[in-house]
PDB file of C-alpha atoms in Angstrom:
ATOM      1  CA  MET A 204     -67.046 -40.313-129.563  1.00  0.00           C
ATOM      2  CA  VAL A 205     -66.712 -43.267-126.813  1.00  0.00           C
ATOM      3  CA  PRO A 206     -67.276 -41.558-123.246  1.00  0.00           C
ATOM      4  CA  CYS A 207     -63.872 -41.142-121.400  1.00  0.00           C
ATOM      5  CA  VAL A 208     -63.508 -43.919-119.302  1.00  0.00           C
ATOM      6  CA  ARG A 209     -61.089 -44.271-116.565  1.00  0.00           C
ATOM      7  CA  ARG A 210     -58.074 -46.695-116.844  1.00  0.00           C
ATOM      8  CA  GLY A 211     -58.832 -49.560-114.840  1.00  0.00           C
ATOM      9  CA  SER A 212     -56.420 -51.716-113.151  1.00  0.00           C
ATOM     10  CA  ARG A 213     -54.715 -54.803-114.903  1.00  0.00           C
ATOM     11  CA  VAL A 214     -55.224 -58.005-113.422  1.00  0.00           C
ATOM     12  CA  GLY A 215     -52.812 -61.154-114.680  1.00  0.00           C
ATOM     13  CA  GLY A 216     -52.024 -58.833-117.422  1.00  0.00           C
ATOM     14  CA  SER A 217     -55.671 -57.818-119.016  1.00  0.00           C
ATOM     15  CA  ARG A 218     -57.031 -54.950-118.844  1.00  0.00           C
ATOM     16  CA  SER A 219     -60.565 -53.948-117.101  1.00  0.00           C
ATOM     17  CA  ALA A 220     -61.886 -52.824-120.561  1.00  0.00           C
ATOM     18  CA  PRO A 221     -62.686 -50.901-121.841  1.00  0.00           C
ATOM     19  CA  CYS A 222     -59.811 -51.463-124.959  1.00  0.00           C
ATOM     20  CA  ALA A 223     -57.800 -48.694-124.862  1.00  0.00           C
ATOM     21  CA  ARG A 224     -57.963 -47.658-128.392  1.00  0.00           C
ATOM     22  CA  TYR A 225     -61.628 -46.942-128.124  1.00  0.00           C
ATOM     23  CA  ARG A 226     -61.051 -44.686-125.301  1.00  0.00           C
ATOM     24  CA  VAL A 227     -57.970 -42.240-127.521  1.00  0.00           C
ATOM     25  CA  ALA A 228     -60.845 -40.026-128.620  1.00  0.00           C
ATOM     26  CA  CYS A 229     -61.957 -38.743-126.230  1.00  0.00           C
ATOM     27  CA  MET A 230     -58.491 -38.339-124.049  1.00  0.00           C
ATOM     28  CA  THR A 231     -56.582 -35.159-123.350  1.00  0.00           C
ATOM     29  CA  PRO A 232     -53.285 -35.103-125.512  1.00  0.00           C
ATOM     30  CA  ILE A 233     -51.110 -36.147-121.805  1.00  0.00           C
ATOM     31  CA  ALA A 234     -53.629 -38.840-121.428  1.00  0.00           C
ATOM     32  CA  ARG A 235     -52.905 -40.118-125.069  1.00  0.00           C
ATOM     33  CA  PHE A 236     -49.071 -39.744-124.447  1.00  0.00           C
ATOM     34  CA  ASP A 237     -49.648 -41.903-120.846  1.00  0.00           C
ATOM     35  CA  GLN A 238     -51.502 -44.409-122.706  1.00  0.00           C
ATOM     36  CA  TRP A 239     -48.906 -44.678-125.741  1.00  0.00           C
ATOM     37  CA  ALA A 240     -46.174 -45.039-123.037  1.00  0.00           C
ATOM     38  CA  ASP A 241     -48.281 -47.876-121.203  1.00  0.00           C
ATOM     39  CA  ASP A 242     -48.748 -50.084-124.281  1.00  0.00           C
ATOM     40  CA  GLN A 243     -45.094 -49.547-125.031  1.00  0.00           C
ATOM     41  CA  LEU A 244     -44.172 -50.634-121.779  1.00  0.00           C
ATOM     42  CA  GLU A 245     -47.003 -53.644-121.555  1.00  0.00           C
ATOM     43  CA  THR A 246     -44.729 -55.254-124.589  1.00  0.00           C
ATOM     44  CA  LEU A 247     -42.088 -55.653-122.022  1.00  0.00           C
ATOM     45  CA  ARG A 248     -43.934 -56.620-119.037  1.00  0.00           C
ATOM     46  CA  GLY A 249     -43.724 -60.034-118.665  1.00  0.00           C
ATOM     47  CA  ASN A 250     -40.038 -60.735-120.220  1.00  0.00           C
ATOM     48  CA  PRO A 251     -37.925 -61.945-117.109  1.00  0.00           C
ATOM     49  CA  THR A 252     -35.376 -59.860-117.278  1.00  0.00           C
ATOM     50  CA  ALA A 253     -37.542 -56.457-117.955  1.00  0.00           C
ATOM     51  CA  ASP A 254     -39.336 -57.559-114.809  1.00  0.00           C
ATOM     52  CA  VAL A 255     -36.762 -57.991-112.582  1.00  0.00           C
ATOM     53  CA  LEU A 256     -34.294 -55.065-113.764  1.00  0.00           C
ATOM     54  CA  PHE A 257     -37.563 -52.520-113.464  1.00  0.00           C
ATOM     55  CA  SER A 258     -39.027 -54.359-110.257  1.00  0.00           C
ATOM     56  CA  THR A 259     -35.917 -54.407-108.422  1.00  0.00           C
ATOM     57  CA  ALA A 260     -34.993 -50.777-109.401  1.00  0.00           C
ATOM     58  CA  SER A 261     -38.285 -49.557-108.308  1.00  0.00           C
ATOM     59  CA  HIS A 262     -37.519 -51.255-104.888  1.00  0.00           C
ATOM     60  CA  LEU A 263     -34.587 -49.742-104.573  1.00  0.00           C
ATOM     61  CA  GLY A 264     -35.755 -46.371-105.479  1.00  0.00           C
ATOM     62  CA  ASP A 265     -37.895 -46.604-102.086  1.00  0.00           C
ATOM     63  CA  PHE A 266     -36.897 -43.645-100.004  1.00  0.00           C
ATOM     64  CA  SER A 267     -33.803 -43.300-102.539  1.00  0.00           C
ATOM     65  CA  VAL A 268     -31.965 -46.156-100.953  1.00  0.00           C
ATOM     66  CA  ILE A 269     -29.993 -46.421-103.667  1.00  0.00           C
ATOM     67  CA  TRP A 270     -28.804 -43.459-104.157  1.00  0.00           C
ATOM     68  CA  HIS A 271     -27.746 -43.684-100.264  1.00  0.00           C
ATOM     69  CA  ILE A 272     -26.062 -47.070-100.669  1.00  0.00           C
ATOM     70  CA  ILE A 273     -23.789 -45.546-103.916  1.00  0.00           C
ATOM     71  CA  GLY A 274     -23.248 -42.174-101.417  1.00  0.00           C
ATOM     72  CA  VAL A 275     -22.006 -44.374 -98.792  1.00  0.00           C
ATOM     73  CA  ALA A 276     -19.787 -46.673-101.226  1.00  0.00           C
ATOM     74  CA  ARG A 277     -18.197 -44.054-102.629  1.00  0.00           C
ATOM     75  CA  GLY A 278     -17.842 -42.350 -99.234  1.00  0.00           C
ATOM     76  CA  LEU A 279     -15.403 -45.172 -97.964  1.00  0.00           C
ATOM     77  CA  THR A 280     -12.777 -44.336-100.686  1.00  0.00           C
ATOM     78  CA  SER A 281     -12.229 -41.298 -99.360  1.00  0.00           C
ATOM     79  CA  GLU A 282     -12.500 -38.464 -96.927  1.00  0.00           C
ATOM     80  CA  ARG A 283     -13.679 -35.650-100.040  1.00  0.00           C
ATOM     81  CA  ARG A 284     -16.337 -38.404-101.159  1.00  0.00           C
ATOM     82  CA  ALA A 285     -17.195 -39.149 -97.339  1.00  0.00           C
ATOM     83  CA  ASN A 286     -18.261 -35.144 -97.391  1.00  0.00           C
ATOM     84  CA  GLN A 287     -20.093 -35.616-101.026  1.00  0.00           C
ATOM     85  CA  ALA A 288     -22.009 -38.798 -99.252  1.00  0.00           C
ATOM     86  CA  ILE A 289     -23.170 -36.365 -96.259  1.00  0.00           C
ATOM     87  CA  VAL A 290     -24.333 -33.552 -98.838  1.00  0.00           C
ATOM     88  CA  LEU A 291     -25.748 -36.019-101.030  1.00  0.00           C
ATOM     89  CA  SER A 292     -27.945 -37.208 -98.647  1.00  0.00           C
ATOM     90  CA  ALA A 293     -29.069 -34.057 -96.863  1.00  0.00           C
ATOM     91  CA  VAL A 294     -30.096 -32.834-100.560  1.00  0.00           C
ATOM     92  CA  LEU A 295     -32.398 -35.714-100.802  1.00  0.00           C
ATOM     93  CA  GLY A 296     -33.775 -35.278 -97.811  1.00  0.00           C
ATOM     94  CA  ALA A 297     -34.446 -31.478 -98.580  1.00  0.00           C
ATOM     95  CA  GLU A 298     -35.697 -33.096-102.192  1.00  0.00           C
ATOM     96  CA  SER A 299     -38.120 -35.497-100.688  1.00  0.00           C
ATOM     97  CA  LEU A 300     -39.758 -32.885 -98.315  1.00  0.00           C
ATOM     98  CA  ILE A 301     -39.908 -30.316-101.406  1.00  0.00           C
ATOM     99  CA  VAL A 302     -41.198 -32.716-103.767  1.00  0.00           C
ATOM    100  CA  ASN A 303     -43.804 -34.783-101.505  1.00  0.00           C
ATOM    101  CA  GLN A 304     -45.075 -31.879 -99.261  1.00  0.00           C
ATOM    102  CA  GLY A 305     -45.035 -29.456-101.339  1.00  0.00           C
ATOM    103  CA  ILE A 306     -45.114 -29.999-105.371  1.00  0.00           C
ATOM    104  CA  LYS A 307     -47.226 -32.947-104.966  1.00  0.00           C
ATOM    105  CA  ARG A 308     -49.633 -31.414-102.720  1.00  0.00           C
ATOM    106  CA  LEU A 309     -50.503 -28.752-105.775  1.00  0.00           C
ATOM    107  CA  PHE A 310     -51.303 -31.212-108.120  1.00  0.00           C
ATOM    108  CA  ARG A 311     -53.169 -34.214-106.044  1.00  0.00           C
ATOM    109  CA  ARG A 312     -53.242 -36.451-109.288  1.00  0.00           C
ATOM    110  CA  THR A 313     -54.591 -39.923-109.534  1.00  0.00           C
ATOM    111  CA  ARG A 314     -52.284 -42.573-110.026  1.00  0.00           C
ATOM    112  CA  PRO A 315     -53.025 -45.000-112.790  1.00  0.00           C
ATOM    113  CA  THR A 316     -53.300 -48.083-110.373  1.00  0.00           C
ATOM    114  CA  GLU A 317     -53.889 -48.022-106.255  1.00  0.00           C
ATOM    115  CA  THR A 318     -51.343 -50.506-105.567  1.00  0.00           C
ATOM    116  CA  GLY A 319     -49.572 -50.889-109.001  1.00  0.00           C
ATOM    117  CA  ASP A 320     -49.550 -54.085-111.932  1.00  0.00           C
ATOM    118  CA  ASP A 321     -51.150 -56.895-110.263  1.00  0.00           C
ATOM    119  CA  ARG A 322     -47.881 -58.761-111.592  1.00  0.00           C
ATOM    120  CA  TYR A 323     -45.218 -56.512-109.357  1.00  0.00           C
ATOM    121  CA  GLU A 324     -45.123 -55.803-105.771  1.00  0.00           C
ATOM    122  CA  VAL A 325     -44.679 -52.394-105.013  1.00  0.00           C
ATOM    123  CA  ARG A 326     -44.995 -50.271-101.947  1.00  0.00           C
ATOM    124  CA  ARG A 327     -48.238 -48.920-101.930  1.00  0.00           C
ATOM    125  CA  PRO A 328     -47.764 -44.564-101.722  1.00  0.00           C
ATOM    126  CA  SER A 329     -49.510 -42.250 -99.761  1.00  0.00           C
ATOM    127  CA  THR A 330     -49.022 -39.040-101.816  1.00  0.00           C
ATOM    128  CA  SER A 331     -50.329 -37.775-105.330  1.00  0.00           C
ATOM    129  CA  SER A 332     -48.777 -39.165-108.474  1.00  0.00           C
ATOM    130  CA  PHE A 333     -47.195 -36.221-109.663  1.00  0.00           C
ATOM    131  CA  PRO A 334     -44.948 -35.860-110.088  1.00  0.00           C
ATOM    132  CA  SER A 335     -42.800 -39.239-109.464  1.00  0.00           C
ATOM    133  CA  GLY A 336     -40.518 -38.512-106.493  1.00  0.00           C
ATOM    134  CA  HIS A 337     -38.745 -41.791-107.779  1.00  0.00           C
ATOM    135  CA  ALA A 338     -37.553 -39.738-110.790  1.00  0.00           C
ATOM    136  CA  SER A 339     -36.689 -36.723-109.183  1.00  0.00           C
ATOM    137  CA  SER A 340     -34.455 -38.261-106.610  1.00  0.00           C
ATOM    138  CA  ALA A 341     -32.856 -39.998-108.999  1.00  0.00           C
ATOM    139  CA  PHE A 342     -32.045 -36.748-111.576  1.00  0.00           C
ATOM    140  CA  VAL A 343     -31.278 -35.070-108.466  1.00  0.00           C
ATOM    141  CA  ALA A 344     -28.638 -37.635-107.313  1.00  0.00           C
ATOM    142  CA  ALA A 345     -27.268 -38.492-111.248  1.00  0.00           C
ATOM    143  CA  THR A 346     -27.014 -34.745-111.542  1.00  0.00           C
ATOM    144  CA  LEU A 347     -24.703 -34.051-108.265  1.00  0.00           C
ATOM    145  CA  LEU A 348     -22.687 -37.362-108.674  1.00  0.00           C
ATOM    146  CA  THR A 349     -21.866 -36.402-112.347  1.00  0.00           C
ATOM    147  CA  ALA A 350     -20.627 -33.066-111.216  1.00  0.00           C
ATOM    148  CA  TRP A 351     -18.017 -34.530-108.382  1.00  0.00           C
ATOM    149  CA  GLY A 352     -17.145 -37.651-111.026  1.00  0.00           C
ATOM    150  CA  GLY A 353     -17.046 -35.470-113.972  1.00  0.00           C
ATOM    151  CA  ARG A 354     -18.449 -35.951-117.541  1.00  0.00           C
ATOM    152  CA  ARG A 355     -17.362 -38.995-118.156  1.00  0.00           C
ATOM    153  CA  THR A 356     -19.510 -40.540-115.036  1.00  0.00           C
ATOM    154  CA  ALA A 357     -22.611 -38.754-116.730  1.00  0.00           C
ATOM    155  CA  PRO A 358     -24.063 -42.164-118.790  1.00  0.00           C
ATOM    156  CA  LEU A 359     -23.482 -44.496-115.854  1.00  0.00           C
ATOM    157  CA  TRP A 360     -25.253 -42.320-113.466  1.00  0.00           C
ATOM    158  CA  PHE A 361     -28.327 -40.806-116.070  1.00  0.00           C
ATOM    159  CA  GLY A 362     -28.148 -44.403-117.010  1.00  0.00           C
ATOM    160  CA  VAL A 363     -29.343 -45.842-113.403  1.00  0.00           C
ATOM    161  CA  ALA A 364     -31.675 -42.755-113.199  1.00  0.00           C
ATOM    162  CA  SER A 365     -33.463 -43.542-115.986  1.00  0.00           C
ATOM    163  CA  ILE A 366     -33.935 -46.989-115.155  1.00  0.00           C
ATOM    164  CA  VAL A 367     -35.181 -46.196-111.635  1.00  0.00           C
ATOM    165  CA  ALA A 368     -37.424 -43.293-112.930  1.00  0.00           C
ATOM    166  CA  VAL A 369     -39.043 -45.313-115.855  1.00  0.00           C
ATOM    167  CA  SER A 370     -39.512 -48.659-113.489  1.00  0.00           C
ATOM    168  CA  ARG A 371     -42.307 -46.725-111.804  1.00  0.00           C
ATOM    169  CA  ALA A 372     -44.226 -46.300-115.280  1.00  0.00           C
ATOM    170  CA  TYR A 373     -43.342 -50.246-115.553  1.00  0.00           C
ATOM    171  CA  VAL A 374     -45.098 -51.401-112.467  1.00  0.00           C
ATOM    172  CA  ARG A 375     -47.777 -48.847-112.944  1.00  0.00           C
ATOM    173  CA  ILE A 376     -47.793 -46.802-110.184  1.00  0.00           C
ATOM    174  CA  HIS A 377     -46.981 -43.743-111.970  1.00  0.00           C
ATOM    175  CA  HIS A 378     -48.043 -42.197-115.405  1.00  0.00           C
ATOM    176  CA  ALA A 379     -45.261 -41.728-117.832  1.00  0.00           C
ATOM    177  CA  SER A 380     -46.104 -38.143-118.005  1.00  0.00           C
ATOM    178  CA  ASP A 381     -45.450 -38.402-113.629  1.00  0.00           C
ATOM    179  CA  VAL A 382     -41.907 -39.904-114.464  1.00  0.00           C
ATOM    180  CA  ILE A 383     -40.886 -37.264-117.094  1.00  0.00           C
ATOM    181  CA  GLY A 384     -42.329 -34.314-114.744  1.00  0.00           C
ATOM    182  CA  GLY A 385     -39.971 -35.868-111.924  1.00  0.00           C
ATOM    183  CA  ALA A 386     -37.034 -35.855-114.015  1.00  0.00           C
ATOM    184  CA  VAL A 387     -37.575 -31.955-114.929  1.00  0.00           C
ATOM    185  CA  VAL A 388     -38.159 -31.172-111.369  1.00  0.00           C
ATOM    186  CA  GLY A 389     -34.587 -33.735-110.308  1.00  0.00           C
ATOM    187  CA  LEU A 390     -32.694 -31.660-112.967  1.00  0.00           C
ATOM    188  CA  GLY A 391     -33.916 -28.008-111.658  1.00  0.00           C
ATOM    189  CA  LEU A 392     -33.030 -28.945-108.223  1.00  0.00           C
ATOM    190  CA  GLY A 393     -30.147 -30.724-109.286  1.00  0.00           C
ATOM    191  CA  ALA A 394     -28.534 -27.660-110.840  1.00  0.00           C
ATOM    192  CA  ILE A 395     -29.635 -25.659-107.350  1.00  0.00           C
ATOM    193  CA  ALA A 396     -28.050 -28.190-105.334  1.00  0.00           C
ATOM    194  CA  ARG A 397     -24.633 -28.456-107.322  1.00  0.00           C
ATOM    195  CA  ARG A 398     -24.060 -24.903-106.579  1.00  0.00           C
ATOM    196  CA  ILE A 399     -24.983 -25.090-102.699  1.00  0.00           C
ATOM    197  CA  ALA A 400     -22.884 -28.417-102.522  1.00  0.00           C
ATOM    198  CA  ARG A 401     -19.931 -26.831-104.711  1.00  0.00           C
ATOM    199  CA  ALA A 402     -20.145 -23.665-101.775  1.00  0.00           C
ATOM    200  CA  VAL A 403     -20.100 -26.049 -98.695  1.00  0.00           C
ATOM    201  CA  LEU A 404     -17.328 -28.497 -99.980  1.00  0.00           C
ATOM    202  CA  ALA A 405     -15.072 -25.821-101.187  1.00  0.00           C
TER     203      ALA A 405
END
């Protein structure tokens, strides 16, 4: 069995050795899944459309900017939606505190790379890798926006949330399992926030 070696960073799209197939035998199931997911995403990296889509989504997910923008845009259409925008921003603030200052401190997982894939410009996070805060905030927001917009809007909001979440693994600042964990946390917090929001906005 080949000794376990921490996955190295990519430079110009190449791995810093040893090759992934020689490390699979010594990986945990989660590590094997993360490696498999990264290999699948690597088939997309370098595609101009995919690069622009996921790089942009990753940037817009910083500090939940995309969700605040959506909240404000909706809020301009009616007083009810303006109140929803305030609640959404408050919930995202609470979510960030819970995830970044709470859950992440329990795991302190190392990120797949320190600054992301060299091919993409990303903000260097100071927190642990697990769970993904981008994924968590995305699914919290999608849950609330769907509750307010109705089930017919679910494909839109959860579609956007999924793109933002996957973007973090795409630019290699998160493991795929971080993204899944963040989505699960986001759905849980979103369910709680939905009940609170219903009472606040009643």
